[in-house]
PDB file of C-alpha atoms in Angstrom:
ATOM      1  CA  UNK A   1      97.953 144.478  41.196  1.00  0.00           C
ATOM      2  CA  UNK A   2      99.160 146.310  44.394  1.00  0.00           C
ATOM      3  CA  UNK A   3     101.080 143.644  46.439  1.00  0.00           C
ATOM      4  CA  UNK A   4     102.444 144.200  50.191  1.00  0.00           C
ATOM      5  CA  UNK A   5     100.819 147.620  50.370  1.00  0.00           C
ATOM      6  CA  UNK A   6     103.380 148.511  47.242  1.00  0.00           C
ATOM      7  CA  UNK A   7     101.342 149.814  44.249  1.00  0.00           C
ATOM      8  CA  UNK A   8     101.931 147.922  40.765  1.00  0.00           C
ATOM      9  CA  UNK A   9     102.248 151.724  39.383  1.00  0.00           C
ATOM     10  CA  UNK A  10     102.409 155.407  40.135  1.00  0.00           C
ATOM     11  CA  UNK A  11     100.067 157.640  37.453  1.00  0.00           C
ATOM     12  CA  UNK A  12     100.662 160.732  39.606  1.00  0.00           C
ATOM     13  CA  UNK A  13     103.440 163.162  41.166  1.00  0.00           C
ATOM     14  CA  UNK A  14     100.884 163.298  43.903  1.00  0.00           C
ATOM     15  CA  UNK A  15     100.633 159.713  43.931  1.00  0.00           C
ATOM     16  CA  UNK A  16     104.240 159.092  43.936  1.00  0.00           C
ATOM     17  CA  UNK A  17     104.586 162.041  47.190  1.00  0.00           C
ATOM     18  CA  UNK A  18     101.871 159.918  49.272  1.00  0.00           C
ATOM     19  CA  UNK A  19     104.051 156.790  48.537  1.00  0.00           C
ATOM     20  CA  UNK A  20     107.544 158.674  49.316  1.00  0.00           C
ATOM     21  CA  UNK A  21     105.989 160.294  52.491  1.00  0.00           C
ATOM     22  CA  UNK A  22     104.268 157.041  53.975  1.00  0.00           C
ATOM     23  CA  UNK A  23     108.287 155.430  53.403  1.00  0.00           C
ATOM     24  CA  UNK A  24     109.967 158.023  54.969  1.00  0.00           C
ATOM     25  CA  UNK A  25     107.356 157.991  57.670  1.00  0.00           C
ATOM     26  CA  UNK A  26     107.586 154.748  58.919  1.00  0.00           C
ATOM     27  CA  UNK A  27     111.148 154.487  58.423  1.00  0.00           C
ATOM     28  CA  UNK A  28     112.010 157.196  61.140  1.00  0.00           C
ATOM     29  CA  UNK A  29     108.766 156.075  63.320  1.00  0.00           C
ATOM     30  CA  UNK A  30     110.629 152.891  62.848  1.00  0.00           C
ATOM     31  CA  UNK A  31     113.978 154.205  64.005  1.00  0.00           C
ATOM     32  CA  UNK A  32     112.406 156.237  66.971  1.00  0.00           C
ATOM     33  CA  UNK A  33     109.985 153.221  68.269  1.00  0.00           C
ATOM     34  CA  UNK A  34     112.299 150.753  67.524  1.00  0.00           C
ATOM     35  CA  UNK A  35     116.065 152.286  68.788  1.00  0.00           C
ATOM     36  CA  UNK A  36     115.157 154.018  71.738  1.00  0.00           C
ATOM     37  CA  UNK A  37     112.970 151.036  72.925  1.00  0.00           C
ATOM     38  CA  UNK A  38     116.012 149.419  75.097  1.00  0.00           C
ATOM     39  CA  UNK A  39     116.303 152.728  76.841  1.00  0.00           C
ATOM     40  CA  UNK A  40     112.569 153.037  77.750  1.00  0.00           C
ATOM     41  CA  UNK A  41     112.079 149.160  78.537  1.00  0.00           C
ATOM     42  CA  UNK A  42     115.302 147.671  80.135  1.00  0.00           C
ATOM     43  CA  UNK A  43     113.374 149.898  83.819  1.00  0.00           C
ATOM     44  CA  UNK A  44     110.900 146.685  84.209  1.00  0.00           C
ATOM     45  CA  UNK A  45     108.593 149.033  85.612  1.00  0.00           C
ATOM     46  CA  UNK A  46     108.638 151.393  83.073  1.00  0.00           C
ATOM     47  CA  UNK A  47     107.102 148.506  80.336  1.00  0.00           C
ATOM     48  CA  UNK A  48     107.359 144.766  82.332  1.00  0.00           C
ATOM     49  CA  UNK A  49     106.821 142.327  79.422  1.00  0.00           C
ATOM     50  CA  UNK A  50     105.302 140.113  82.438  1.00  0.00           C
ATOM     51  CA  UNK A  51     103.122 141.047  85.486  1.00  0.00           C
ATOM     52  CA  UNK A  52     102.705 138.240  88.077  1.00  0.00           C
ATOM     53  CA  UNK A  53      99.501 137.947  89.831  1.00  0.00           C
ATOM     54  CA  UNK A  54      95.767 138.199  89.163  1.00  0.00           C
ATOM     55  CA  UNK A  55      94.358 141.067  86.649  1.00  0.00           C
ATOM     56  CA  UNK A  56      92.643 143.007  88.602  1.00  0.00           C
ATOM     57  CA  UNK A  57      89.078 143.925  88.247  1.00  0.00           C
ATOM     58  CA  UNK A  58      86.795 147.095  87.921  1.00  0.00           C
ATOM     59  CA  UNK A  59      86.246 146.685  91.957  1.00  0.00           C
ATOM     60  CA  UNK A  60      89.820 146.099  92.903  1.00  0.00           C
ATOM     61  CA  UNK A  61      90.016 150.070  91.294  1.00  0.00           C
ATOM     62  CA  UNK A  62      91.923 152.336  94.312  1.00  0.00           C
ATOM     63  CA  UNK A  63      92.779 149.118  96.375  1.00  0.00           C
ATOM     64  CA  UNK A  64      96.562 148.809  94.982  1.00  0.00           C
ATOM     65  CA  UNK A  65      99.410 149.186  97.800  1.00  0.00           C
ATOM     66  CA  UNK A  66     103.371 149.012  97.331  1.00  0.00           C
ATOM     67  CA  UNK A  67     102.946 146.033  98.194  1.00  0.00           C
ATOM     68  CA  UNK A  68     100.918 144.934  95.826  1.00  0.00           C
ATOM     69  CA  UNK A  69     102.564 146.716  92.822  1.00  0.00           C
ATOM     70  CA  UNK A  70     105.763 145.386  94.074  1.00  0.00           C
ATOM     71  CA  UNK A  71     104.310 141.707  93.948  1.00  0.00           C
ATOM     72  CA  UNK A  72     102.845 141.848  90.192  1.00  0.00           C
ATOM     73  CA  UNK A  73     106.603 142.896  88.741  1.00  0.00           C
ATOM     74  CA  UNK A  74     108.456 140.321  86.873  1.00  0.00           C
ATOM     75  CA  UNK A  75     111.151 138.441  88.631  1.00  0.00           C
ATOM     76  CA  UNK A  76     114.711 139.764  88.280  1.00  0.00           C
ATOM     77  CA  UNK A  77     114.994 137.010  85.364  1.00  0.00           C
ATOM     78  CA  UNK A  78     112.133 137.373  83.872  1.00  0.00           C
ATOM     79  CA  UNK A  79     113.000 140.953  83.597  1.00  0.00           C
ATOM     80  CA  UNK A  80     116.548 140.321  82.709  1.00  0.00           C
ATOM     81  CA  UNK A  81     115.060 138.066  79.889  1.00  0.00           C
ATOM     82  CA  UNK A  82     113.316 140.846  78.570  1.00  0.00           C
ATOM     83  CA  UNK A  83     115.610 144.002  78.664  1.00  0.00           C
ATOM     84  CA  UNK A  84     118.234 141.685  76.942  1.00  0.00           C
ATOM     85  CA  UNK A  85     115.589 140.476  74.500  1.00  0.00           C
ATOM     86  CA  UNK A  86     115.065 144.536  73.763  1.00  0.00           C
ATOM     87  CA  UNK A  87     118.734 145.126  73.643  1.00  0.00           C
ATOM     88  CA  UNK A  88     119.196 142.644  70.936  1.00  0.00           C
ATOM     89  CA  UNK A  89     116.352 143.642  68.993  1.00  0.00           C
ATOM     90  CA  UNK A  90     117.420 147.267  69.532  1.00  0.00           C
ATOM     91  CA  UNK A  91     121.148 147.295  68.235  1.00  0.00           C
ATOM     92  CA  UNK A  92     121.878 148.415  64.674  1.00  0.00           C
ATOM     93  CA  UNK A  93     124.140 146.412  62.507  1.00  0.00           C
ATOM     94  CA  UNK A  94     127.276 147.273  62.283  1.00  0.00           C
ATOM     95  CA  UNK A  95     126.973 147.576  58.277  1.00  0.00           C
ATOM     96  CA  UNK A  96     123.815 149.864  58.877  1.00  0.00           C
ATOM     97  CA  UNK A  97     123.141 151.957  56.074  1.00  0.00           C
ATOM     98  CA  UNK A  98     121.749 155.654  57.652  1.00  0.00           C
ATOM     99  CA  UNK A  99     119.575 157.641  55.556  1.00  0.00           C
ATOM    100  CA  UNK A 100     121.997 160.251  54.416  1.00  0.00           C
ATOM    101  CA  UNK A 101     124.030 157.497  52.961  1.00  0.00           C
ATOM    102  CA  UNK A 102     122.055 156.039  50.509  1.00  0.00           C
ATOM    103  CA  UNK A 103     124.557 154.343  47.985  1.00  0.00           C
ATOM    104  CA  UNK A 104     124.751 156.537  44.711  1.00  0.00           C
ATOM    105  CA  UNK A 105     124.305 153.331  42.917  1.00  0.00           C
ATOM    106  CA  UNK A 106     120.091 154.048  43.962  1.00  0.00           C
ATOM    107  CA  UNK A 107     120.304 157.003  41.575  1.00  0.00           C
ATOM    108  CA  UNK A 108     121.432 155.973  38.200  1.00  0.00           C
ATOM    109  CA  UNK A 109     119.804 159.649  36.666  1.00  0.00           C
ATOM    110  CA  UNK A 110     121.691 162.748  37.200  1.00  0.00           C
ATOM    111  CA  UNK A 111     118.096 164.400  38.142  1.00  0.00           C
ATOM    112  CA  UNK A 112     117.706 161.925  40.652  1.00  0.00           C
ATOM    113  CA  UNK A 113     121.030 162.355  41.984  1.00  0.00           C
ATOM    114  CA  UNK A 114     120.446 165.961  42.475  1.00  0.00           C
ATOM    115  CA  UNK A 115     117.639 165.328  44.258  1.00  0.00           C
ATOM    116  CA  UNK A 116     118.858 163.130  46.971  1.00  0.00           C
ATOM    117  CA  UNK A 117     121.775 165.585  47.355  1.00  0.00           C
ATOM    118  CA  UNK A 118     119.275 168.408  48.209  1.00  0.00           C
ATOM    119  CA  UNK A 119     117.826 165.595  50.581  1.00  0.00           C
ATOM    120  CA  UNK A 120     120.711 165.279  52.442  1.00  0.00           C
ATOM    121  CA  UNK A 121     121.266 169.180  52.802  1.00  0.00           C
ATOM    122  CA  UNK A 122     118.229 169.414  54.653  1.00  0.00           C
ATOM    123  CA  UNK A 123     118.739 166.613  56.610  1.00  0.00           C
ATOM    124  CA  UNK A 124     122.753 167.725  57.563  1.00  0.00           C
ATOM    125  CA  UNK A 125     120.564 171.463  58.528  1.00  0.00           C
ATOM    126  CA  UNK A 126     118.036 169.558  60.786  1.00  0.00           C
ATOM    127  CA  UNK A 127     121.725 167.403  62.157  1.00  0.00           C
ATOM    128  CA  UNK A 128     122.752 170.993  62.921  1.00  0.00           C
ATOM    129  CA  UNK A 129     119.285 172.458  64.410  1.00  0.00           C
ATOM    130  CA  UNK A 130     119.110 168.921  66.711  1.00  0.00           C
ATOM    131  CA  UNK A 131     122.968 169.235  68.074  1.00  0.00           C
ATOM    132  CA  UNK A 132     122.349 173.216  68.367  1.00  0.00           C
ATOM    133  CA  UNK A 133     119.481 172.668  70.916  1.00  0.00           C
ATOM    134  CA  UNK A 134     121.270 169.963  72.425  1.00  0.00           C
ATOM    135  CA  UNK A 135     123.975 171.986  73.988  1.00  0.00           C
ATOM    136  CA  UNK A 136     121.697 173.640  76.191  1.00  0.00           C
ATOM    137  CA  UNK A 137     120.989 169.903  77.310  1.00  0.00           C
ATOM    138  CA  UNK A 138     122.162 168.490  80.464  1.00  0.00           C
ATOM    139  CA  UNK A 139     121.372 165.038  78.229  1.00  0.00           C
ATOM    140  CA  UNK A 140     121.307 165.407  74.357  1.00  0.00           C
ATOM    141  CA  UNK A 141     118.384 164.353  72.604  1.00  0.00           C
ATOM    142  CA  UNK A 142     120.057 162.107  69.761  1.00  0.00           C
ATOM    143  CA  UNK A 143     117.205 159.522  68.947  1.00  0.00           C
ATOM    144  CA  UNK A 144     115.811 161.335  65.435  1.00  0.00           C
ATOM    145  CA  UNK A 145     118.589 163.051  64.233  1.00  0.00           C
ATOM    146  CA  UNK A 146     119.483 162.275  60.533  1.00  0.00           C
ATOM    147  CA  UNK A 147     122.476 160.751  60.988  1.00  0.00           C
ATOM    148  CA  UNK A 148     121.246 157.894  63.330  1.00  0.00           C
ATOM    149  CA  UNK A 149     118.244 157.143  60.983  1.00  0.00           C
ATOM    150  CA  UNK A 150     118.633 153.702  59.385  1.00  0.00           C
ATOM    151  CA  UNK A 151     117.875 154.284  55.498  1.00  0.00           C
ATOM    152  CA  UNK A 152     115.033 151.729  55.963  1.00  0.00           C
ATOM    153  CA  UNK A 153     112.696 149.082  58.081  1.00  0.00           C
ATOM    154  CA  UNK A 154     114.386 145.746  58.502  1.00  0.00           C
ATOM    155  CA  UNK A 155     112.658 144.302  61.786  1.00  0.00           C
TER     156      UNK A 155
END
């Protein structure tokens, strides 16, 4: 009996790819939504968790001014309350585990072992690809590369 979306047992290689792949997935989905999120939200206009006012309605459609925008932001607390809030939820621990540094103990086979290891090659040669590009960058893109990827989902 599957339980938490985690199947009670894997009859296939295919079956156990489509399991690997959805982890991996959402674990660097995870890492992009989640890590970059302070640097998007802490702007309150950018993603205010709080917009004063009345919604509008389908005939208030064109009518906005500054003024009006201006007037539906959240207070400077409110949006203090909320780009701290991110920055909490946003900060890796300081014992994070990053994908490339899966403890050995995870791979008890030699077979397995091997495997990760050929893992983390392509991962150091997408590290590589990521910091090559970036030095053409007036600001490097750093959010997916392998190295700050958290080795799983823990929020």
């Amino acid at each position: 009996q599957a339980s938490l979306g985690v199947p009670s047992s894997l009859a296939t290689k295919d079956e156990l790819v489509e399991y690997l792949q959805t982890i991996f997935y959402t674990t660097v989905r995870h890492a992009f939504v989640d890590f970059y999120f302070f640097e998007y939200t802490r702007f309150a206009p950018n993603s205010p968790t709080v917009m004063r006012g009345k919604l509008p309605r389908e005939e208030d459609r064109g009518l906005a001014t500054m003024k009006s925008l201006l007037a539906s932001l959240p207070t400077k607390k409110q949006a203090y309350v909320a780009a701290a809030t991110s920055k909490v939820l946003t900060t890796l621990a300081s014992d994070e585990v990053y994908l490339r540094e899966t403890p050995n103990w995870m791979f008890l086979k030699e077979e397995t072992r091997k495997v990760f290891e050929k893992f983390v090659e392509k991962l150091d040669k997408i590290e590589e690809e990521i910091k090559s590009r970036n030095k053409e960058l007036d600001i490097p893109y750093t959010v997916l590369q392998p190295s700050r990827i958290p080795s799983g989902v823990s929020a």
